[in-house]
mmCIF file of C-alpha atoms and ligand atoms in Angstrom:
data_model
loop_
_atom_site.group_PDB
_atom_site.id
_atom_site.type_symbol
_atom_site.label_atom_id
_atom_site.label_comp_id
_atom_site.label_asym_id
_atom_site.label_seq_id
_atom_site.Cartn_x
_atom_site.Cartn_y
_atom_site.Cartn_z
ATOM 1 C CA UNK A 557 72.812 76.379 93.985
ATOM 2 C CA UNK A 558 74.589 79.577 94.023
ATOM 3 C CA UNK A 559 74.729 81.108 96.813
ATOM 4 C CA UNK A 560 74.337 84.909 96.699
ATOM 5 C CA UNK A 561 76.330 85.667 99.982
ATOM 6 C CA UNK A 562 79.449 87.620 98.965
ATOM 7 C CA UNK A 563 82.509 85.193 99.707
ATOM 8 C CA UNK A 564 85.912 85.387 98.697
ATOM 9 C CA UNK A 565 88.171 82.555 97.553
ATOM 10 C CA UNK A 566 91.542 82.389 97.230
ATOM 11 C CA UNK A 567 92.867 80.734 93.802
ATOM 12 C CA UNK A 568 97.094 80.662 93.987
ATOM 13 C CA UNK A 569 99.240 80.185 96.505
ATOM 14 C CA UNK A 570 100.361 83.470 96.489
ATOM 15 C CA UNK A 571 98.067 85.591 94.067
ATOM 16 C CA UNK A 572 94.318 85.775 92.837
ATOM 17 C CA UNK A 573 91.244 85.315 94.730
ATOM 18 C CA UNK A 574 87.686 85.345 93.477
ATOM 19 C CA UNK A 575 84.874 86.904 95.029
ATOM 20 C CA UNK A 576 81.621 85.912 94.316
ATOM 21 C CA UNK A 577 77.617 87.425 95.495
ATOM 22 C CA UNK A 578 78.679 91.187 94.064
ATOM 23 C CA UNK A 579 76.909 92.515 91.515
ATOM 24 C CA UNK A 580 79.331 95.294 90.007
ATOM 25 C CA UNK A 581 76.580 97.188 87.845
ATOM 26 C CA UNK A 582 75.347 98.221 90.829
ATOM 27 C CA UNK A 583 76.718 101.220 93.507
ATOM 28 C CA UNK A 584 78.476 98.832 96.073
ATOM 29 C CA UNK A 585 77.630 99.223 99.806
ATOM 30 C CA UNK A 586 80.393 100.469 101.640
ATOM 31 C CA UNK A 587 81.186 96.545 103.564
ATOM 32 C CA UNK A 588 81.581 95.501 99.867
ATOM 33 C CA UNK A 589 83.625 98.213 98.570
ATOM 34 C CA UNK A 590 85.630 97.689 102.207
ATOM 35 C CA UNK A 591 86.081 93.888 101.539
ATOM 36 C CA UNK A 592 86.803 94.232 97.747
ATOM 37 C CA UNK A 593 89.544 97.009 98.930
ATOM 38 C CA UNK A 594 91.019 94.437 101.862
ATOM 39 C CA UNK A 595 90.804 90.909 99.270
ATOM 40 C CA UNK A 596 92.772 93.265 96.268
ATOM 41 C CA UNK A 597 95.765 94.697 99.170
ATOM 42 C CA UNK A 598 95.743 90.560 100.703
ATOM 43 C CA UNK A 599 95.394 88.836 97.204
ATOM 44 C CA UNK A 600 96.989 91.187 94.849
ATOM 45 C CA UNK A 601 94.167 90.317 92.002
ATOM 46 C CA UNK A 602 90.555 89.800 92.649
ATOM 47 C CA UNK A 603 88.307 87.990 89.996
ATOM 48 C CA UNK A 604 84.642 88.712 89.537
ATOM 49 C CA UNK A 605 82.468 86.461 87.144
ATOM 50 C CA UNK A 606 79.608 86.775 85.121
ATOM 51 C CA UNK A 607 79.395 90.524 84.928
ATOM 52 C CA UNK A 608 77.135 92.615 82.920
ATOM 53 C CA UNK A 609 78.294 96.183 82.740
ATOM 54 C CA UNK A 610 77.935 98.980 80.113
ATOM 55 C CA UNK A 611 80.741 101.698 79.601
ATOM 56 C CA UNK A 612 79.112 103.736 82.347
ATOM 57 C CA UNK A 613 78.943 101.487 84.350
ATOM 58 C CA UNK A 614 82.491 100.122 84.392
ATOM 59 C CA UNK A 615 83.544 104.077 84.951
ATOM 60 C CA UNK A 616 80.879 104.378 87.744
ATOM 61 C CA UNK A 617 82.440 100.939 89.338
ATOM 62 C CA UNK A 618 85.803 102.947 88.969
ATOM 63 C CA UNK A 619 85.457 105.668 90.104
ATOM 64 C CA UNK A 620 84.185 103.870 93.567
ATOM 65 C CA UNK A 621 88.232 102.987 94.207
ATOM 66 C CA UNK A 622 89.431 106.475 92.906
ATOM 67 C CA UNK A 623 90.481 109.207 90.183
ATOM 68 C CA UNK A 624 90.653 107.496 87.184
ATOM 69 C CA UNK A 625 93.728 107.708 84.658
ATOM 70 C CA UNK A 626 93.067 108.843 81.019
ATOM 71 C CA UNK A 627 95.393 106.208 79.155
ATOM 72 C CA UNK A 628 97.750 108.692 76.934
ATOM 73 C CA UNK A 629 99.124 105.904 74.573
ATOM 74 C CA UNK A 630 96.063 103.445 74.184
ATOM 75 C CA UNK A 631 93.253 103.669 71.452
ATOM 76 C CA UNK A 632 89.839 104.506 73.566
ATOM 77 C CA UNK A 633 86.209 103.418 73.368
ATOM 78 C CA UNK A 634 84.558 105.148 71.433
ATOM 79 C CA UNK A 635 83.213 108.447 73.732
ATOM 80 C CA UNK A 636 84.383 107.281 76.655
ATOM 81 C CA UNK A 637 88.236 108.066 77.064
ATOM 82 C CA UNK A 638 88.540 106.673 80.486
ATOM 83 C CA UNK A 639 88.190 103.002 78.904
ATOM 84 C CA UNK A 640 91.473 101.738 77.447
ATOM 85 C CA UNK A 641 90.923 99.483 74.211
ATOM 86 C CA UNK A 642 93.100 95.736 75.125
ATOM 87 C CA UNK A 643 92.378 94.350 71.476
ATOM 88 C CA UNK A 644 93.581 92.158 69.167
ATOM 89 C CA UNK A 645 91.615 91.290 65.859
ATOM 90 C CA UNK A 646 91.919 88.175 64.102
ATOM 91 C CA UNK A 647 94.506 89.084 61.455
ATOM 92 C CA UNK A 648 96.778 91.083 63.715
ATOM 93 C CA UNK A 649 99.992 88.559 65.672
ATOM 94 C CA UNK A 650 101.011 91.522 67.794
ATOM 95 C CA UNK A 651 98.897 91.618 71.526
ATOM 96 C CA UNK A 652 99.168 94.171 73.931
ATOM 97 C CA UNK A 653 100.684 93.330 77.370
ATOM 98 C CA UNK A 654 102.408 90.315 76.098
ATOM 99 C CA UNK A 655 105.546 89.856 78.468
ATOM 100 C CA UNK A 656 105.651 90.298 82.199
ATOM 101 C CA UNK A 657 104.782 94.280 83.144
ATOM 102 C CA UNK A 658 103.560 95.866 85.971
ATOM 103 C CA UNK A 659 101.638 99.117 84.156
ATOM 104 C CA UNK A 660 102.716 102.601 84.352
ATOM 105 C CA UNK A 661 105.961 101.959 86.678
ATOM 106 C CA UNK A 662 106.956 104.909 84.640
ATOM 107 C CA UNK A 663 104.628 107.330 85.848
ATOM 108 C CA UNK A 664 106.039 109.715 88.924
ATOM 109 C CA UNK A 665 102.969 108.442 90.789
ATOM 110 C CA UNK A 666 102.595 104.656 89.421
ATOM 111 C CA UNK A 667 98.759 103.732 88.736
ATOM 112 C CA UNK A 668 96.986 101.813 92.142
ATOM 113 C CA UNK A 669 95.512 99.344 89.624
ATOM 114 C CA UNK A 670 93.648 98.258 86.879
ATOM 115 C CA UNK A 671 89.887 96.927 85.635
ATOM 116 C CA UNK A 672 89.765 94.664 83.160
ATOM 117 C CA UNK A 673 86.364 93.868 81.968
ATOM 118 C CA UNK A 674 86.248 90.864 78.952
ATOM 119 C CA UNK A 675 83.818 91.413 76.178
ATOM 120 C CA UNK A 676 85.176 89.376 73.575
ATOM 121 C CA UNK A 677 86.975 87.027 74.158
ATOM 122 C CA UNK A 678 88.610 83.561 71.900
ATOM 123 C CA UNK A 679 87.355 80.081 72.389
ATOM 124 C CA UNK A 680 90.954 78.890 73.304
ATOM 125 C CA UNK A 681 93.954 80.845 75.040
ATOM 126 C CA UNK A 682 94.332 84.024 76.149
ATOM 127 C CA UNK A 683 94.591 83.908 79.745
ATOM 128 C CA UNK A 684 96.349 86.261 81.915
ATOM 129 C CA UNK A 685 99.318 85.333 84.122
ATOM 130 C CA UNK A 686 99.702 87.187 87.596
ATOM 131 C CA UNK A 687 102.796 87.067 89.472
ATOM 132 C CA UNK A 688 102.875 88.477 93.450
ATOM 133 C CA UNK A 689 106.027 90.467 93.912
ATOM 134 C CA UNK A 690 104.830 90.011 97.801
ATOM 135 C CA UNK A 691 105.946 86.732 97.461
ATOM 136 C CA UNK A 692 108.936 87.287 95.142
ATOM 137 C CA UNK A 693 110.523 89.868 97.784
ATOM 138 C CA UNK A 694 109.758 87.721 100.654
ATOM 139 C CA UNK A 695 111.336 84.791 98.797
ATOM 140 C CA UNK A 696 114.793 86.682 98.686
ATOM 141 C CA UNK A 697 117.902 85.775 100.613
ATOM 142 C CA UNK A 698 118.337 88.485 103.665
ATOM 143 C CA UNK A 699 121.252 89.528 101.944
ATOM 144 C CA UNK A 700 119.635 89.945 98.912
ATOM 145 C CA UNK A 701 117.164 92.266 100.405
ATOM 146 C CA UNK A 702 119.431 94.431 102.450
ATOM 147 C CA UNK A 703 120.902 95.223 99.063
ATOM 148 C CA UNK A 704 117.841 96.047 97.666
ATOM 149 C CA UNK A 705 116.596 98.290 100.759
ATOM 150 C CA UNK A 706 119.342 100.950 99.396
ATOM 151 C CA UNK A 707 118.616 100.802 95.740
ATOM 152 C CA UNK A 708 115.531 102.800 92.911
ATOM 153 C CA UNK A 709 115.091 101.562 90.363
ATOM 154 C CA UNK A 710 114.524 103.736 86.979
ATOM 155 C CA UNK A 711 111.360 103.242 84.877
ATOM 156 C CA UNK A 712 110.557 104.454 81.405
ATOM 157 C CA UNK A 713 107.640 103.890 78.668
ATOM 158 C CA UNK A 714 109.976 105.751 75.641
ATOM 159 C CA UNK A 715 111.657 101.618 74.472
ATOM 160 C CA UNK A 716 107.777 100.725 74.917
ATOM 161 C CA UNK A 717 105.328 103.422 73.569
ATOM 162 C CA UNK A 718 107.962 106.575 72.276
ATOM 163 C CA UNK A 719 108.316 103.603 69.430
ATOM 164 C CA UNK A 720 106.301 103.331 66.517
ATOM 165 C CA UNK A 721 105.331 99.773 65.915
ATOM 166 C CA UNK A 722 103.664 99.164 62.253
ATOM 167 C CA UNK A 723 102.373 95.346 64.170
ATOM 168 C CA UNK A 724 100.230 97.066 66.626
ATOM 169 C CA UNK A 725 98.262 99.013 64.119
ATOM 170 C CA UNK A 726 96.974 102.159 65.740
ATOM 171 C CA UNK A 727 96.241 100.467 69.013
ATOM 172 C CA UNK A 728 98.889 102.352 70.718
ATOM 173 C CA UNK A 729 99.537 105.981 70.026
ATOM 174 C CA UNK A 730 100.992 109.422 70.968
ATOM 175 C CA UNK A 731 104.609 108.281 71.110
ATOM 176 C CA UNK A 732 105.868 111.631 71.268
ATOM 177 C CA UNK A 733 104.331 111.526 74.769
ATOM 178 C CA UNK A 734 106.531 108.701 75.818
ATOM 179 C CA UNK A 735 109.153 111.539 77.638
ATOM 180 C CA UNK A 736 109.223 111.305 80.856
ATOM 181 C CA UNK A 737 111.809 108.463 83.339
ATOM 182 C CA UNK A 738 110.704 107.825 87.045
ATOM 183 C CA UNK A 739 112.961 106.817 89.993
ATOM 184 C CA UNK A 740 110.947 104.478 92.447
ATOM 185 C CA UNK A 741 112.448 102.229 95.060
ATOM 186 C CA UNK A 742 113.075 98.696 94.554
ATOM 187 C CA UNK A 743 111.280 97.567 97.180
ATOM 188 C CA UNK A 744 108.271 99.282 98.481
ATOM 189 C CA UNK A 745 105.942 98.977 100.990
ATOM 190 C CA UNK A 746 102.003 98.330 100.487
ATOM 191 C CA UNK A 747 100.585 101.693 101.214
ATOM 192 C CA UNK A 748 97.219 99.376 102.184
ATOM 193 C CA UNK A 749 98.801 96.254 103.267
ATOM 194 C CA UNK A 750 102.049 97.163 104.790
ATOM 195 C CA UNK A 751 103.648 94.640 103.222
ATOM 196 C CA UNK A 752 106.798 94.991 101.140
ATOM 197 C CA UNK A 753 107.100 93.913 97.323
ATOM 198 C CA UNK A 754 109.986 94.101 94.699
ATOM 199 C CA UNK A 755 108.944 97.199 92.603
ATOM 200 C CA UNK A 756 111.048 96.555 89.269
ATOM 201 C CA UNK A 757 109.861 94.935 86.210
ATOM 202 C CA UNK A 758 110.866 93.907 83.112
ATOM 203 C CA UNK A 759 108.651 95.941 80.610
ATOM 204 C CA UNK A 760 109.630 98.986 82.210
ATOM 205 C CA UNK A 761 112.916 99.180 84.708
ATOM 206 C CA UNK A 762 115.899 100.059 82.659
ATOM 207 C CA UNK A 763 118.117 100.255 85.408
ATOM 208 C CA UNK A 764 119.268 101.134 88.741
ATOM 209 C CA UNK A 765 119.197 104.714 90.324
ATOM 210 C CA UNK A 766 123.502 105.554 89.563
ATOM 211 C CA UNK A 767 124.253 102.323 87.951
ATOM 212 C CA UNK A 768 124.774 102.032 84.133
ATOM 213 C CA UNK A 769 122.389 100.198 82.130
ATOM 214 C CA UNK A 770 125.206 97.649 81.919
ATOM 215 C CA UNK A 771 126.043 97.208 85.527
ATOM 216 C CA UNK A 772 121.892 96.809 86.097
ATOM 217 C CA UNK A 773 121.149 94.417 84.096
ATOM 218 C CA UNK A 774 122.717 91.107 85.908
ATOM 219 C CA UNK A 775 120.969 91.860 89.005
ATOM 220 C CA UNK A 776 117.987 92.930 86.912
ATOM 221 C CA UNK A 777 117.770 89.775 85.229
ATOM 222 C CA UNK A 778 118.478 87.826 88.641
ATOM 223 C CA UNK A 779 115.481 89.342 90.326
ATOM 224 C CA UNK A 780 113.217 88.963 86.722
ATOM 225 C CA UNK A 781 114.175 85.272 86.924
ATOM 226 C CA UNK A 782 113.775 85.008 90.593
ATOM 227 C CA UNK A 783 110.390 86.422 90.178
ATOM 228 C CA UNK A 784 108.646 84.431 87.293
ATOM 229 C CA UNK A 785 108.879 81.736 89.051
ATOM 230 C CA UNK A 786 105.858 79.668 88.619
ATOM 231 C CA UNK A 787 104.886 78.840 92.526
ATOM 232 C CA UNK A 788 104.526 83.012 92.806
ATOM 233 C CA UNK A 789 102.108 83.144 89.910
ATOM 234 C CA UNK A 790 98.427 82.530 88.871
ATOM 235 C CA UNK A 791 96.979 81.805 85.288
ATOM 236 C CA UNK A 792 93.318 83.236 84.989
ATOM 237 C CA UNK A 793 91.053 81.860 82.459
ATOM 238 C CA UNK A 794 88.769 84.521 81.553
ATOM 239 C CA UNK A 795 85.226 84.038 80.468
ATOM 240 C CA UNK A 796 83.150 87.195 78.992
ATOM 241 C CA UNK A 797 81.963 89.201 81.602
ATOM 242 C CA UNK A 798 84.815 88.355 83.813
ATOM 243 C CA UNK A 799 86.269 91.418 85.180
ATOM 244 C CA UNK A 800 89.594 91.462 86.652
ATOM 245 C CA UNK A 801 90.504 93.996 89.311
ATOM 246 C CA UNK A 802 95.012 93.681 90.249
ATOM 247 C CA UNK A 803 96.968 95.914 92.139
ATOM 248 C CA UNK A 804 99.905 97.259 90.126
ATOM 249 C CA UNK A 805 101.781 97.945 93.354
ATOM 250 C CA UNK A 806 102.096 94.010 94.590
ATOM 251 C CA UNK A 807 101.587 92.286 90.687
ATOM 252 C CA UNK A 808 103.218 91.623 87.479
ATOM 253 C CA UNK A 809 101.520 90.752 84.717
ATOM 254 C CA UNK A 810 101.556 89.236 81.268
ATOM 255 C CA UNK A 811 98.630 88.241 78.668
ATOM 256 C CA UNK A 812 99.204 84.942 76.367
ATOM 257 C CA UNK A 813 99.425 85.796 72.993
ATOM 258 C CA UNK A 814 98.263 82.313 71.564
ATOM 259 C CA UNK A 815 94.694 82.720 70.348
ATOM 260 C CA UNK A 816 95.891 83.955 67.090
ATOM 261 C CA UNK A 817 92.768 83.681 63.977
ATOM 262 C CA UNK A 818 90.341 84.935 66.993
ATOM 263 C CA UNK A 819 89.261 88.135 68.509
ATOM 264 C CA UNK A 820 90.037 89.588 72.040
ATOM 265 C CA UNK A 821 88.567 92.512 73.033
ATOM 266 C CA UNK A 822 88.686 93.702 76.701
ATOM 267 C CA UNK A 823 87.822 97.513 78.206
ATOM 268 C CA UNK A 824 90.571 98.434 80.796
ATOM 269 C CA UNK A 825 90.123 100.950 83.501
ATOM 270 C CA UNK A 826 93.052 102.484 85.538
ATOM 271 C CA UNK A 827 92.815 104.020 89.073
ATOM 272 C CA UNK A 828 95.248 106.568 89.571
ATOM 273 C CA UNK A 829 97.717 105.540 93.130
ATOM 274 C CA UNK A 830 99.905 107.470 95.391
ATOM 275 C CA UNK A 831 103.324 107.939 95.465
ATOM 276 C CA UNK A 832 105.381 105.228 96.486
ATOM 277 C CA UNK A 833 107.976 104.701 99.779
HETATM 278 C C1 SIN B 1135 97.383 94.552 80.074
HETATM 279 O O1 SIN B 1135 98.579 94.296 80.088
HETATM 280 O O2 SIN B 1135 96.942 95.560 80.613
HETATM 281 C C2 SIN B 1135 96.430 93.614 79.373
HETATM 282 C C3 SIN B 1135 96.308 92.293 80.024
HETATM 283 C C4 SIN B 1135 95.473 91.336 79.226
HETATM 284 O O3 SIN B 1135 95.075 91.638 78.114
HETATM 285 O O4 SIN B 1135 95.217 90.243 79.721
#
């Protein structure tokens, strides 16, 4: 029997826990909104099954963790800007999010995180992998990470959105918003958990703070390759009316594109963050 108590369960070693007994359509009590807030800072991803939510109430759930942010690239649902469109139809081979990211490194003040809410989605494939940079940073040599104390990294969404691609068909727009570069460091510390976590990632660093793109990009790719590997990440198998809650500060992540012939249809939902130290 399923119990209705609200426990949380840890799924990877390093990343992902579930957390079971909450019903999200609802106005969460302020314990549950405390716990859900402690389990995303500890766990970097929480995991919530068997939702039911309407558009309002996704935003409503939102806006419980803070300010939302209005997606400026992403196609919308319809009337309600605050939910990004994650889509791919049947006859399209392009996905969105398909390589490791964290999302909106780019922004002056990164987003905290992201709800994902599945409403569609194939009968095979399409998980999401999650990848703790917690564990990533804490995995480094110490000389490795006295480097890294001194260094920002630069972040940009013009190679990513200021392009037009014909493959993605509308799902992604506004590319002449796609202006602005942000410095951040390379390794920050949890504003929540304290904890430090590499802060660069390969959808949207383009380099080191001084350094040229070429002298970046063999320490870049040493700390890309460090961090993919497998014993930091977590694969999630969604289900509809899972709903996926990560923290963009402490997690990469990247959706599987190999579902192709089926529909995936998820609503996003990002919470604006602070700025980062
Ligand atoms: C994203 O990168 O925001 C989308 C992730 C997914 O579709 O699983």
């Amino acid at each position: 029997m399923r119990s209705n108590t609200i426990h949380v369960r840890p799924l990877g070693a390093c990343v992902g826990a579930e957390i079971g007994g909450l019903d999200l359509s609802a106005p969460l009590a302020p314990a549950a909104r405390g716990l859900v807030q402690q389990a995303l800072a500890e766990h970097g991803v929480v995991f919530f099954r068997d939702q039911s939510l309407t558009e309002s109430q996704h935003i409503a759930l939102a806006r419980q963790f803070g300010d939302i942010n209005i997606n400026r690239f992403f196609a919308h649902a319809d009337g309600y800007p605050e939910i990004a469109l994650v889509v791919k139809e049947p006859h399209q081979t392009r996905n969105i999010g398909g390589g490791w990211h964290t999302d909106h490194s780019y922004d002056q003040i990164p987003a905290l995180g992201s709800m994902l809410y599945a409403r569609e989605i194939p009968p095979r494939g399409g998980d999401t992998l999650f990848a703790s940079m917690y564990a990533a940073y804490d995995a480094l040599s110490d000389g490795l990470k006295r480097t890294l104390e001194g260094l920002r990294g630069v972040h940009s969404s013009r190679h990513v959105f200021g392009v037009k691609r014909g493959d993605l068909d509308g799902r992604i727009g506004n590319y002449a918003e796609a202006t602005q570069d942000a410095v951040h460091p390379v390794v920050i510390t949890h504003p929540e958990s304290g904890k430090k976590a590499l802060y660069v990632n390969p959808g949207f660093t383009i380099g080191f703070e001084g350094w040229t793109a070429e002298e970046s990009k063999p320490l870049l790719d040493t700390l890309y390759a460090h961090a993919q590997r497998p014993e930091f990440s977590y694969r999630f198998q969604w289900q509809e009316g899972s709903l996926a809650f990560w923290d963009n500060r402490s997690t990469w992540h990247y959706a599987m594109n190999d579902y192709h012939g089926a529909r995936r249809l998820l609503h996003r939902i990002t919470l604006e963050g602070r700025a980062l130290g």
